[in-house]
Coordinates of N, CA and C and ligand atoms in Angstrom, one line a residue:
M1 N -1.8 17.4 -15.5 CA -1.5 18.4 -14.5 C -0.7 19.6 -14.9
G2 N -1.3 20.6 -14.5 CA -0.8 21.9 -14.9 C 0.2 22.2 -13.8
A3 N 1.6 22.6 -14.2 CA 2.5 22.9 -13.3 C 2.0 23.7 -11.8
Q4 N 1.0 24.5 -12.3 CA 0.6 25.6 -11.1 C -0.4 24.9 -9.9
A5 N -1.3 23.7 -10.6 CA -1.8 23.0 -9.8 C -1.1 21.9 -8.6
G6 N -0.2 21.5 -9.7 CA 0.8 20.5 -9.0 C 1.7 21.2 -7.9
A7 N 1.9 22.6 -8.0 CA 2.9 23.0 -7.1 C 2.1 23.6 -6.0
A8 N 0.8 23.7 -6.1 CA 0.0 24.4 -5.1 C 0.0 23.6 -3.7
S9 N 0.1 24.4 -2.5 CA 0.2 23.5 -1.2 C -1.2 23.2 -1.1
R10 N -1.6 22.1 -0.4 CA -2.9 21.4 -0.2 C -2.9 21.1 1.1
V11 N -3.7 21.4 2.0 CA -3.4 20.9 3.3 C -4.8 20.3 4.0
L12 N -4.3 19.0 4.8 CA -5.5 18.2 5.0 C -5.6 18.5 6.5
A13 N -6.4 19.6 6.9 CA -6.3 20.2 8.4 C -7.1 19.4 9.4
R14 N -7.7 18.2 9.1 CA -8.0 17.2 10.0 C -7.2 16.2 10.1
A15 N -6.0 16.1 9.4 CA -5.3 14.8 9.7 C -4.6 15.0 11.2
V16 N -4.4 13.8 11.5 CA -3.8 13.3 12.8 C -2.3 13.1 12.8
P17 N -1.5 13.7 14.1 CA -1.9 14.4 14.9 C -2.1 15.8 14.7
F18 N -1.3 16.4 13.4 CA -1.8 17.8 13.0 C -1.9 17.9 11.7
P19 N -2.1 19.0 11.1 CA -2.3 19.1 9.5 C -1.2 18.6 8.6
Y20 N -1.4 18.1 7.6 CA -0.4 17.5 6.6 C -1.0 18.3 5.4
A21 N 0.4 19.0 4.9 CA 0.5 19.9 4.0 C 1.4 19.2 2.6
F22 N 0.7 19.1 1.5 CA 1.6 18.3 0.5 C 1.2 19.1 -1.2
E23 N 2.2 19.2 -1.9 CA 2.2 19.4 -3.3 C 2.0 18.3 -3.9
L24 N 0.8 18.3 -4.9 CA 1.0 17.3 -5.5 C 2.0 16.7 -6.4
A25 N 2.6 17.6 -7.1 CA 3.8 17.4 -7.8 C 4.7 16.7 -7.3
R26 N 4.9 16.8 -6.1 CA 6.2 16.0 -5.4 C 5.3 15.1 -4.2
T27 N 4.4 14.5 -4.5 CA 3.7 13.5 -3.7 C 3.2 12.3 -4.5
A28 N 3.4 11.3 -4.1 CA 2.8 10.0 -4.7 C 1.9 9.2 -3.7
L29 N 0.8 8.8 -4.5 CA -0.1 7.9 -3.8 C 0.2 6.4 -4.4
V30 N 0.8 5.7 -2.8 CA 1.1 4.4 -3.0 C 0.2 3.4 -2.6
I31 N -0.3 2.6 -3.4 CA -1.4 1.5 -2.8 C -0.8 0.2 -2.8
I32 N -0.8 -0.2 -1.7 CA 0.0 -1.3 -1.3 C -0.9 -2.8 -1.4
D33 N -0.3 -3.6 -2.3 CA -0.6 -4.9 -2.3 C -2.3 -5.3 -2.3
M34 N -3.1 -4.6 -3.1 CA -4.4 -4.7 -3.3 C -4.6 -5.9 -4.4
Q35 N -4.1 -7.1 -4.1 CA -4.1 -8.0 -5.2 C -4.9 -9.2 -4.5
R36 N -5.5 -9.8 -5.8 CA -6.6 -10.7 -5.6 C -5.9 -11.8 -4.3
D37 N -4.5 -12.3 -4.1 CA -3.8 -13.1 -3.2 C -4.3 -12.7 -1.8
F38 N -4.6 -11.4 -1.5 CA -5.2 -11.1 -0.2 C -6.5 -10.6 0.1
I39 N -7.3 -10.4 -1.1 CA -8.6 -10.1 -1.0 C -9.9 -10.9 -1.4
E40 N -9.0 -12.0 -2.0 CA -10.2 -12.6 -2.7 C -10.0 -14.3 -2.3
P41 N -11.2 -15.1 -1.8 CA -11.2 -16.3 -1.2 C -9.9 -17.2 -2.2
G42 N -9.2 -18.0 -1.5 CA -8.6 -19.1 -2.2 C -7.0 -18.5 -2.7
G43 N -6.7 -17.2 -2.0 CA -5.3 -17.0 -2.3 C -4.4 -16.9 -1.0
F44 N -3.1 -16.4 -0.8 CA -2.7 -16.4 0.3 C -3.1 -16.0 1.6
G45 N -3.9 -14.9 1.5 CA -4.3 -14.3 2.8 C -5.4 -15.3 3.4
A46 N -6.3 -15.9 2.7 CA -7.4 -17.1 3.2 C -6.2 -18.4 3.7
S47 N -5.2 -18.8 2.9 CA -4.4 -19.8 3.0 C -3.9 -19.6 4.7
L48 N -3.7 -18.6 5.2 CA -3.2 -18.2 6.4 C -4.4 -18.4 7.4
G49 N -5.7 -18.5 6.9 CA -7.1 -18.5 7.9 C -7.5 -17.6 8.2
N50 N -7.3 -16.6 7.1 CA -8.2 -15.2 7.3 C -9.4 -15.1 6.6
D51 N -10.3 -14.3 7.1 CA -11.5 -13.6 6.4 C -11.2 -12.8 5.5
V52 N -11.0 -12.8 4.3 CA -10.7 -11.9 3.4 C -12.0 -10.9 3.3
T53 N -13.2 -11.2 3.4 CA -14.1 -10.3 3.1 C -13.9 -9.0 4.0
R54 N -13.3 -8.7 5.0 CA -13.0 -7.4 5.6 C -12.2 -6.6 4.6
L55 N -11.2 -7.2 4.1 CA -10.5 -6.3 2.8 C -11.2 -5.9 1.8
Q56 N -12.0 -6.9 1.2 CA -12.8 -6.4 0.1 C -13.6 -5.4 0.2
A57 N -14.0 -5.0 1.7 CA -15.0 -4.0 2.0 C -14.3 -2.6 1.6
I58 N -13.1 -2.2 1.7 CA -12.4 -0.9 1.5 C -12.1 -0.7 0.0
V59 N -12.4 -1.6 -0.9 CA -12.2 -1.5 -2.4 C -12.8 -0.4 -2.9
P60 N -14.2 -0.1 -2.5 CA -14.8 1.1 -3.3 C -14.0 2.5 -2.5
T61 N -13.6 2.5 -1.4 CA -13.0 3.6 -0.9 C -11.6 3.7 -1.4
V62 N -10.9 2.7 -1.6 CA -9.8 2.9 -2.2 C -9.8 3.3 -3.8
A63 N -11.0 2.8 -4.6 CA -11.2 3.4 -5.7 C -11.7 4.7 -6.0
A64 N -12.2 5.3 -4.9 CA -12.5 6.7 -5.0 C -11.5 7.5 -5.0
V65 N -10.5 7.3 -4.0 CA -9.3 8.3 -3.6 C -8.6 8.2 -5.0
L66 N -8.0 6.9 -5.4 CA -7.5 6.7 -6.9 C -8.1 7.3 -7.8
E67 N -9.6 7.5 -8.2 CA -9.9 8.4 -9.1 C -9.8 9.6 -8.9
A68 N -9.9 10.2 -7.6 CA -9.5 11.6 -7.4 C -8.3 12.0 -7.7
W69 N -7.5 11.2 -7.4 CA -6.1 11.6 -7.3 C -5.6 11.4 -8.7
R70 N -6.0 10.5 -9.6 CA -5.8 10.5 -10.9 C -6.2 11.7 -11.9
G71 N -7.6 12.3 -11.5 CA -8.1 13.4 -11.8 C -7.5 14.5 -11.7
A72 N -6.7 14.6 -10.5 CA -5.9 15.9 -10.3 C -4.4 15.7 -10.8
G73 N -4.3 14.4 -11.6 CA -2.9 14.6 -12.3 C -1.8 13.9 -11.5
G74 N -2.2 13.2 -10.4 CA -1.1 12.9 -9.3 C -0.5 11.5 -9.7
F75 N 0.8 11.3 -9.2 CA 1.5 10.2 -9.4 C 1.3 8.9 -8.6
V76 N 0.9 7.9 -9.4 CA 0.7 6.5 -8.6 C 1.5 5.4 -8.7
V77 N 1.6 5.0 -7.5 CA 2.5 3.6 -7.4 C 1.7 2.5 -6.8
H78 N 1.7 1.3 -7.5 CA 1.1 0.3 -7.2 C 2.2 -0.9 -6.5
T79 N 2.0 -1.4 -5.5 CA 2.8 -2.5 -5.2 C 2.0 -3.9 -5.2
R80 N 2.9 -5.1 -5.3 CA 2.5 -6.3 -5.1 C 3.1 -7.2 -4.7
E81 N 2.8 -8.1 -3.5 CA 3.8 -9.0 -2.9 C 4.0 -10.3 -3.7
A82 N 5.0 -10.3 -4.5 CA 5.1 -11.3 -5.4 C 6.8 -11.6 -5.4
H83 N 7.1 -13.1 -5.7 CA 8.2 -13.7 -5.6 C 8.4 -14.0 -7.2
R84 N 9.8 -14.4 -7.5 CA 10.2 -15.0 -8.8 C 9.4 -16.5 -8.6
P85 N 9.1 -16.9 -9.9 CA 9.1 -18.4 -10.0 C 9.5 -19.4 -9.4
D86 N 11.0 -19.2 -9.4 CA 12.0 -20.2 -8.8 C 11.9 -19.7 -7.5
L87 N 11.4 -18.9 -6.7 CA 11.3 -18.6 -5.3 C 12.7 -18.1 -4.7
S88 N 13.5 -17.6 -5.6 CA 15.0 -17.3 -5.3 C 15.2 -16.0 -4.3
D89 N 14.1 -15.3 -4.5 CA 14.1 -14.0 -3.8 C 13.0 -14.1 -2.4
C90 N 12.7 -15.5 -2.2 CA 11.6 -16.0 -1.1 C 12.7 -16.9 0.0
P91 N 13.1 -15.9 1.2 CA 14.1 -16.6 2.2 C 13.2 -17.9 2.5
P92 N 13.7 -18.9 2.9 CA 13.2 -20.2 3.6 C 12.3 -19.7 4.7
A93 N 13.0 -18.8 5.5 CA 12.3 -18.6 6.8 C 11.0 -17.9 6.5
K94 N 10.5 -17.1 5.6 CA 9.4 -16.9 5.0 C 8.6 -17.8 4.5
R95 N 9.0 -18.7 3.8 CA 8.3 -19.7 3.2 C 7.9 -20.9 3.8
L96 N 8.7 -21.2 5.0 CA 8.5 -22.3 6.1 C 7.8 -22.0 7.3
R97 N 7.7 -21.0 7.5 CA 7.1 -20.4 8.9 C 5.9 -20.8 9.2
G98 N 5.3 -21.5 10.3 CA 4.0 -21.8 10.5 C 3.3 -23.0 10.0
N99 N 2.1 -23.1 9.7 CA 1.6 -24.5 9.6 C 0.3 -23.9 8.4
P100 N 0.7 -23.3 7.3 CA -0.5 -22.7 6.6 C -1.4 -23.7 5.9
A101 N -2.4 -23.6 5.4 CA -3.1 -24.4 4.5 C -2.0 -24.7 3.4
L102 N -1.8 -23.5 2.6 CA -0.8 -23.6 1.3 C 0.5 -22.5 1.7
R103 N 1.7 -22.8 1.1 CA 2.9 -22.2 1.2 C 3.0 -21.3 0.1
I104 N 3.8 -20.1 0.2 CA 4.1 -19.5 -0.9 C 4.7 -20.2 -2.0
G105 N 4.2 -20.2 -3.2 CA 4.6 -20.9 -4.2 C 3.8 -22.4 -4.6
D106 N 2.9 -22.4 -3.5 CA 2.2 -23.7 -3.8 C 1.0 -23.2 -4.8
V107 N 0.2 -24.4 -5.3 CA -0.9 -23.9 -6.2 C -2.1 -24.0 -5.3
G108 N -2.7 -22.8 -5.8 CA -4.2 -22.7 -5.2 C -5.2 -22.4 -6.3
T109 N -6.3 -21.7 -5.9 CA -7.5 -21.7 -6.9 C -7.2 -20.6 -8.1
M110 N -6.3 -19.8 -7.5 CA -5.8 -18.5 -8.3 C -4.2 -18.7 -8.8
G111 N -3.9 -20.1 -8.9 CA -2.7 -20.1 -9.5 C -1.7 -20.3 -8.3
R112 N -0.3 -20.4 -8.3 CA 0.7 -20.0 -7.2 C 0.8 -19.1 -6.7
L113 N 0.8 -19.4 -5.2 CA 0.5 -18.0 -4.3 C 1.7 -17.1 -4.2
L114 N 1.3 -16.3 -4.5 CA 2.3 -14.9 -4.3 C 3.4 -15.0 -5.4
I115 N 3.5 -15.7 -6.4 CA 4.2 -15.7 -7.5 C 3.9 -14.8 -8.7
A116 N 4.9 -14.0 -9.0 CA 4.8 -13.0 -10.0 C 4.2 -13.6 -11.5
G117 N 3.1 -13.0 -12.0 CA 2.6 -13.3 -13.3 C 1.5 -14.2 -12.9
E118 N 1.0 -14.7 -11.6 CA 0.1 -15.8 -11.5 C -1.1 -15.0 -11.3
P119 N -2.3 -15.5 -11.4 CA -3.8 -14.6 -11.3 C -4.0 -14.3 -9.7
G120 N -3.2 -14.7 -9.1 CA -3.5 -14.1 -7.6 C -2.6 -12.8 -7.4
T121 N -1.6 -12.7 -8.2 CA -0.9 -11.5 -7.9 C -1.3 -10.3 -8.7
E122 N -2.4 -10.5 -9.3 CA -3.0 -9.7 -10.1 C -3.7 -8.5 -9.0
I123 N -3.7 -7.3 -9.5 CA -4.4 -6.2 -8.6 C -5.7 -6.2 -8.9
V124 N -6.8 -6.1 -8.0 CA -8.2 -6.4 -8.2 C -8.6 -5.4 -9.3
A125 N -9.6 -5.9 -10.1 CA -9.8 -5.2 -11.2 C -10.1 -3.8 -11.1
A126 N -10.8 -3.3 -10.1 CA -11.6 -2.3 -9.8 C -10.2 -1.1 -9.7
L127 N -9.2 -1.7 -9.3 CA -7.9 -0.8 -9.0 C -7.0 -1.0 -9.8
A128 N -7.2 -1.8 -11.0 CA -6.1 -2.0 -12.3 C -5.1 -0.8 -12.6
P129 N -4.2 -0.9 -12.5 CA -2.9 0.1 -13.0 C -3.3 0.6 -14.1
R130 N -2.8 2.0 -14.3 CA -3.0 2.2 -15.8 C -1.6 2.7 -16.4
P131 N -1.5 2.9 -17.7 CA -0.3 3.3 -18.3 C 0.3 4.7 -17.6
G132 N 1.5 4.5 -17.4 CA 2.2 5.7 -16.8 C 2.4 5.4 -15.0
E133 N 1.5 4.5 -14.6 CA 1.6 4.2 -13.2 C 2.8 3.3 -12.8
L134 N 3.6 3.4 -11.9 CA 4.5 2.6 -11.3 C 4.1 1.4 -10.8
V135 N 4.4 0.0 -11.2 CA 3.9 -1.1 -10.5 C 5.3 -1.8 -10.0
I136 N 5.2 -2.0 -8.9 CA 6.6 -2.6 -8.2 C 6.1 -3.9 -7.2
D137 N 6.7 -4.9 -8.1 CA 7.0 -6.5 -7.5 C 7.9 -6.3 -6.1
K138 N 7.4 -6.8 -5.2 CA 8.3 -6.8 -4.1 C 8.5 -8.2 -3.1
P139 N 9.6 -8.5 -2.8 CA 9.7 -9.7 -2.1 C 9.4 -9.6 -0.8
G140 N 9.3 -8.9 -0.1 CA 9.3 -8.5 1.4 C 7.9 -7.9 1.7
K141 N 7.7 -7.4 3.0 CA 6.7 -7.0 3.3 C 6.6 -5.3 3.2
G142 N 7.9 -5.1 3.3 CA 8.2 -3.3 3.0 C 8.4 -3.4 1.5
A143 N 7.9 -2.1 1.0 CA 8.0 -2.0 -0.3 C 9.3 -1.5 -0.8
F144 N 10.2 -1.0 0.1 CA 11.6 -0.4 -0.3 C 12.6 -1.6 -0.3
H145 N 12.5 -2.4 0.5 CA 13.3 -3.6 0.4 C 13.3 -4.4 -0.9
A146 N 14.7 -4.4 -1.4 CA 15.2 -5.0 -2.6 C 14.3 -4.9 -3.8
T147 N 13.8 -3.5 -3.8 CA 13.1 -3.1 -4.9 C 13.5 -1.4 -5.4
P148 N 13.3 -1.2 -6.6 CA 13.7 0.2 -7.3 C 12.9 1.1 -6.9
L149 N 12.0 1.2 -5.8 CA 10.9 2.2 -5.5 C 11.8 3.5 -5.1
Q150 N 12.7 3.6 -4.3 CA 13.3 4.9 -3.8 C 14.0 5.3 -4.9
A151 N 14.7 4.6 -5.9 CA 15.3 5.2 -7.1 C 14.1 5.9 -8.0
E152 N 12.7 5.1 -7.8 CA 12.0 5.7 -8.7 C 11.4 7.0 -8.3
L153 N 11.1 7.1 -6.9 CA 10.7 8.3 -6.3 C 11.6 9.7 -6.6
E154 N 13.1 9.0 -6.1 CA 13.9 10.3 -6.2 C 14.0 10.6 -7.4
R155 N 13.8 9.8 -8.6 CA 13.9 10.1 -10.0 C 12.9 11.5 -10.4
R156 N 11.7 11.4 -9.5 CA 10.5 12.2 -9.8 C 10.5 13.2 -9.0
G157 N 11.5 13.4 -8.1 CA 11.2 14.5 -6.9 C 10.5 14.4 -6.1
I158 N 10.0 13.1 -5.7 CA 9.0 12.8 -4.7 C 9.6 12.9 -3.3
A159 N 8.9 13.8 -2.5 CA 9.0 13.8 -1.2 C 7.9 13.4 -0.1
R160 N 6.8 13.2 -0.6 CA 5.9 12.9 0.4 C 4.9 11.8 -0.3
L161 N 4.4 10.9 0.7 CA 3.8 9.5 0.3 C 2.5 9.6 0.9
V162 N 1.6 9.4 0.3 CA 0.1 8.9 0.7 C -0.2 7.6 0.6
F163 N -0.5 7.0 1.7 CA -0.6 5.4 1.4 C -2.0 4.9 1.7
M164 N -2.1 3.8 1.1 CA -3.7 3.0 1.1 C -3.2 1.6 1.0
G165 N -4.4 0.8 1.2 CA -4.0 -0.7 1.1 C -4.0 -1.7 2.1
V166 N -3.5 -3.0 1.7 CA -3.6 -3.9 2.8 C -2.1 -4.7 3.2
T167 N -1.9 -5.4 4.5 CA -2.8 -5.2 5.3 C -2.1 -4.0 6.3
T168 N -3.0 -3.4 7.2 CA -2.4 -2.1 7.7 C -1.2 -2.6 8.7
E169 N -1.3 -3.4 9.4 CA -0.1 -3.5 10.3 C 1.0 -4.5 9.7
V170 N 0.6 -5.1 8.8 CA 2.1 -5.7 8.1 C 2.5 -5.0 6.9
C171 N 2.0 -5.2 5.5 CA 2.9 -4.6 4.6 C 2.5 -3.1 4.4
V172 N 1.5 -2.5 4.9 CA 1.3 -0.9 4.8 C 2.4 -0.3 6.1
Q173 N 2.0 -0.9 7.2 CA 2.9 -0.3 8.1 C 4.6 -0.4 8.2
T174 N 4.9 -1.6 7.5 CA 6.4 -1.7 7.3 C 6.9 -0.9 6.3
T175 N 5.9 -0.6 5.3 CA 6.4 0.2 4.0 C 6.5 1.8 4.7
M176 N 5.5 1.9 5.6 CA 5.5 3.5 6.2 C 6.8 3.6 7.0
R177 N 7.1 2.6 7.7 CA 8.4 2.8 8.5 C 9.7 3.0 7.7
E178 N 9.5 2.2 6.8 CA 10.8 2.2 5.8 C 11.0 3.5 5.1
A179 N 9.8 4.1 5.0 CA 9.6 5.5 4.1 C 10.0 6.5 5.2
N180 N 9.7 6.3 6.3 CA 9.8 7.4 7.4 C 11.3 7.4 7.7
D181 N 12.0 6.2 7.6 CA 13.4 6.0 8.0 C 14.5 6.9 6.7
R182 N 14.0 6.8 5.6 CA 14.3 7.3 4.3 C 14.1 8.8 4.2
G183 N 13.4 9.4 5.1 CA 13.2 10.8 4.9 C 11.9 11.0 4.3
Y184 N 10.7 10.4 4.2 CA 9.5 10.8 3.4 C 8.6 11.0 4.6
D185 N 7.5 12.0 4.4 CA 6.6 12.4 5.3 C 5.4 11.8 4.6
G186 N 4.8 10.7 5.3 CA 3.7 9.7 4.9 C 2.8 9.9 5.6
L187 N 1.5 9.7 5.1 CA 0.1 9.9 5.8 C -0.7 8.5 5.0
L188 N -1.3 8.1 6.1 CA -2.1 6.6 6.0 C -3.7 7.2 5.8
V189 N -4.3 6.6 4.5 CA -5.6 6.9 4.6 C -6.5 6.1 5.6
E190 N -7.1 6.6 6.6 CA -7.6 5.6 7.7 C -8.6 4.8 7.2
D191 N -9.5 5.1 6.1 CA -10.6 4.1 5.6 C -10.3 3.6 4.5
G192 N -9.0 3.6 3.9 CA -8.2 3.1 2.6 C -7.3 2.1 3.0
T193 N -7.3 1.6 4.3 CA -6.9 0.5 4.7 C -7.2 -0.3 5.3
E194 N -6.9 -1.6 5.8 CA -7.6 -2.6 6.4 C -6.8 -4.1 6.7
S195 N -7.2 -4.6 7.8 CA -6.7 -5.5 8.4 C -7.4 -6.7 8.6
Y196 N -6.9 -8.0 8.7 CA -7.9 -9.1 9.1 C -8.0 -9.1 10.4
F197 N -7.5 -8.2 11.4 CA -7.9 -8.0 12.8 C -7.9 -6.4 13.1
P198 N -9.3 -6.1 13.3 CA -9.8 -4.8 13.7 C -8.9 -4.2 14.7
A199 N -8.6 -5.2 15.7 CA -7.7 -4.4 16.9 C -6.3 -4.0 16.4
F200 N -5.7 -4.7 15.6 CA -4.5 -4.3 14.8 C -4.5 -3.1 14.1
K201 N -5.8 -3.0 13.1 CA -5.7 -1.5 12.4 C -5.8 -0.6 13.3
A202 N -6.6 -0.6 14.2 CA -6.8 0.7 15.4 C -5.5 0.8 15.9
A203 N -4.7 -0.1 16.3 CA -3.5 -0.1 17.3 C -2.3 0.6 16.0
T204 N -2.4 0.4 14.7 CA -1.5 0.6 13.9 C -1.9 2.3 13.8
L205 N -3.0 2.6 13.4 CA -3.3 4.1 13.0 C -3.0 4.8 14.3
A206 N -3.1 4.3 15.8 CA -2.6 5.2 16.7 C -1.3 5.1 17.0
M207 N -0.6 4.2 16.8 CA 0.9 4.2 16.7 C 1.5 5.1 15.6
I208 N 1.2 5.2 14.5 CA 1.5 5.7 13.6 C 1.8 7.3 13.9
S209 N 0.5 7.8 14.4 CA 0.4 9.2 14.6 C 0.9 9.7 15.9
A210 N 1.3 8.7 17.0 CA 1.4 9.0 18.2 C 2.9 9.8 18.5
Q211 N 2.9 10.5 19.6 CA 4.4 11.1 19.8 C 4.8 12.2 18.8
G212 N 3.7 12.7 18.4 CA 4.0 14.0 17.5 C 4.4 13.6 16.1
A213 N 3.7 12.2 15.6 CA 3.8 12.0 14.2 C 4.9 11.0 14.1
I214 N 5.0 10.1 15.0 CA 6.6 9.3 15.0 C 6.8 8.8 13.8
V215 N 5.7 8.3 13.1 CA 6.2 7.6 11.9 C 5.3 8.2 10.7
G216 N 4.2 8.9 11.1 CA 3.4 9.7 10.0 C 2.1 10.5 10.6
W217 N 1.4 10.9 9.4 CA -0.1 11.2 9.7 C -1.1 10.1 9.2
T218 N -2.5 10.3 9.7 CA -3.2 9.7 9.1 C -4.5 10.6 8.9
A219 N -5.4 10.3 7.9 CA -6.6 11.3 7.8 C -7.7 10.5 6.8
R220 N -8.7 11.2 7.1 CA -10.1 10.1 6.2 C -9.9 10.5 4.6
S221 N -10.5 9.7 4.0 CA -10.4 9.9 2.5 C -11.4 11.0 2.3
D222 N -12.3 11.3 2.8 CA -13.3 12.2 2.3 C -12.7 13.5 2.4
E223 N -11.9 13.8 3.3 CA -11.0 15.1 3.4 C -10.0 15.2 2.4
L224 N -9.1 14.2 2.1 CA -8.2 13.9 1.0 C -8.8 14.3 -0.3
I225 N -10.1 13.5 -0.7 CA -10.8 13.8 -2.0 C -11.4 15.2 -2.4
A226 N -11.6 15.8 -1.3 CA -12.1 17.2 -1.3 C -10.9 18.1 -1.5
K227 N -9.7 18.0 -1.2 CA -8.6 18.4 -1.6 C -8.0 18.3 -2.7
L228 N -8.5 17.2 -3.4 CA -7.9 16.8 -5.0 C -8.8 17.7 -6.1
A229 N -10.2 17.8 -5.5 CA -11.1 18.5 -6.5 C -10.6 19.4 -7.3
R230 N -10.9 19.7 -8.6 CA -10.3 20.7 -9.3 C -11.2 22.3 -8.7
Ligands
TIU1 N1 -0.6 -11.7 6.3 C1 -0.9 -10.4 6.1 O1 -1.4 -9.7 7.0 N2 -0.2 -9.4 5.1 C2 0.7 -10.1 4.4 O2 1.3 -11.1 4.3 N3 1.0 -9.1 3.5 C3 0.7 -8.0 3.2 O3 0.0 -7.1 4.1 N4 0.5 -7.4 2.2

């Protein structure tokens, strides 16, 4: 990325609730938990009784934004919900809650659920991280909790975060709220996120931008991609 291209202000005029301006050099694309455990059959999402096909449907859109962001020279962060193999970073309250078919750490068709290094925690092939991109394994729903994410962003002078990923109302919304409280201006790509529950996705998009962007902004992928074109 040339310094000038990165420093130029780009404006998403149709963002909700009002235009969102960003400099590419000071903005990170944060892709939340697009890992096999949530998106493919036999993983953690399916073990909770969810239909994972809804989440599969956004992969091409997330890939298109990622390609455009990379093409413009922007910085990319990928997160994965992944615990240590000994579960020392998984509170019993998280592991033992409810009555799922399988619990975190149990063996499923893609290895142990939500355990770092297992096939299920791999990011889906279409969105695989590339050298130079930051990959954060996180033990919580939010990507700032118990991770080096904030330090890594500060080191690079990042002030704005553009989010995609799954699920909208769980890990994406939690991370956006954590980011908001840490002073970041966040934007969620409306068609680059999905929930197992359509009503929860709609409610989350609405509550993020309500009250004058109380949590942040939302915008469509096509407008973002147009602003990343050379
Ligand atoms: N269950 C659910 O909707 N989500 C999660 O458990 N994790 C993420 O959102 N990544």
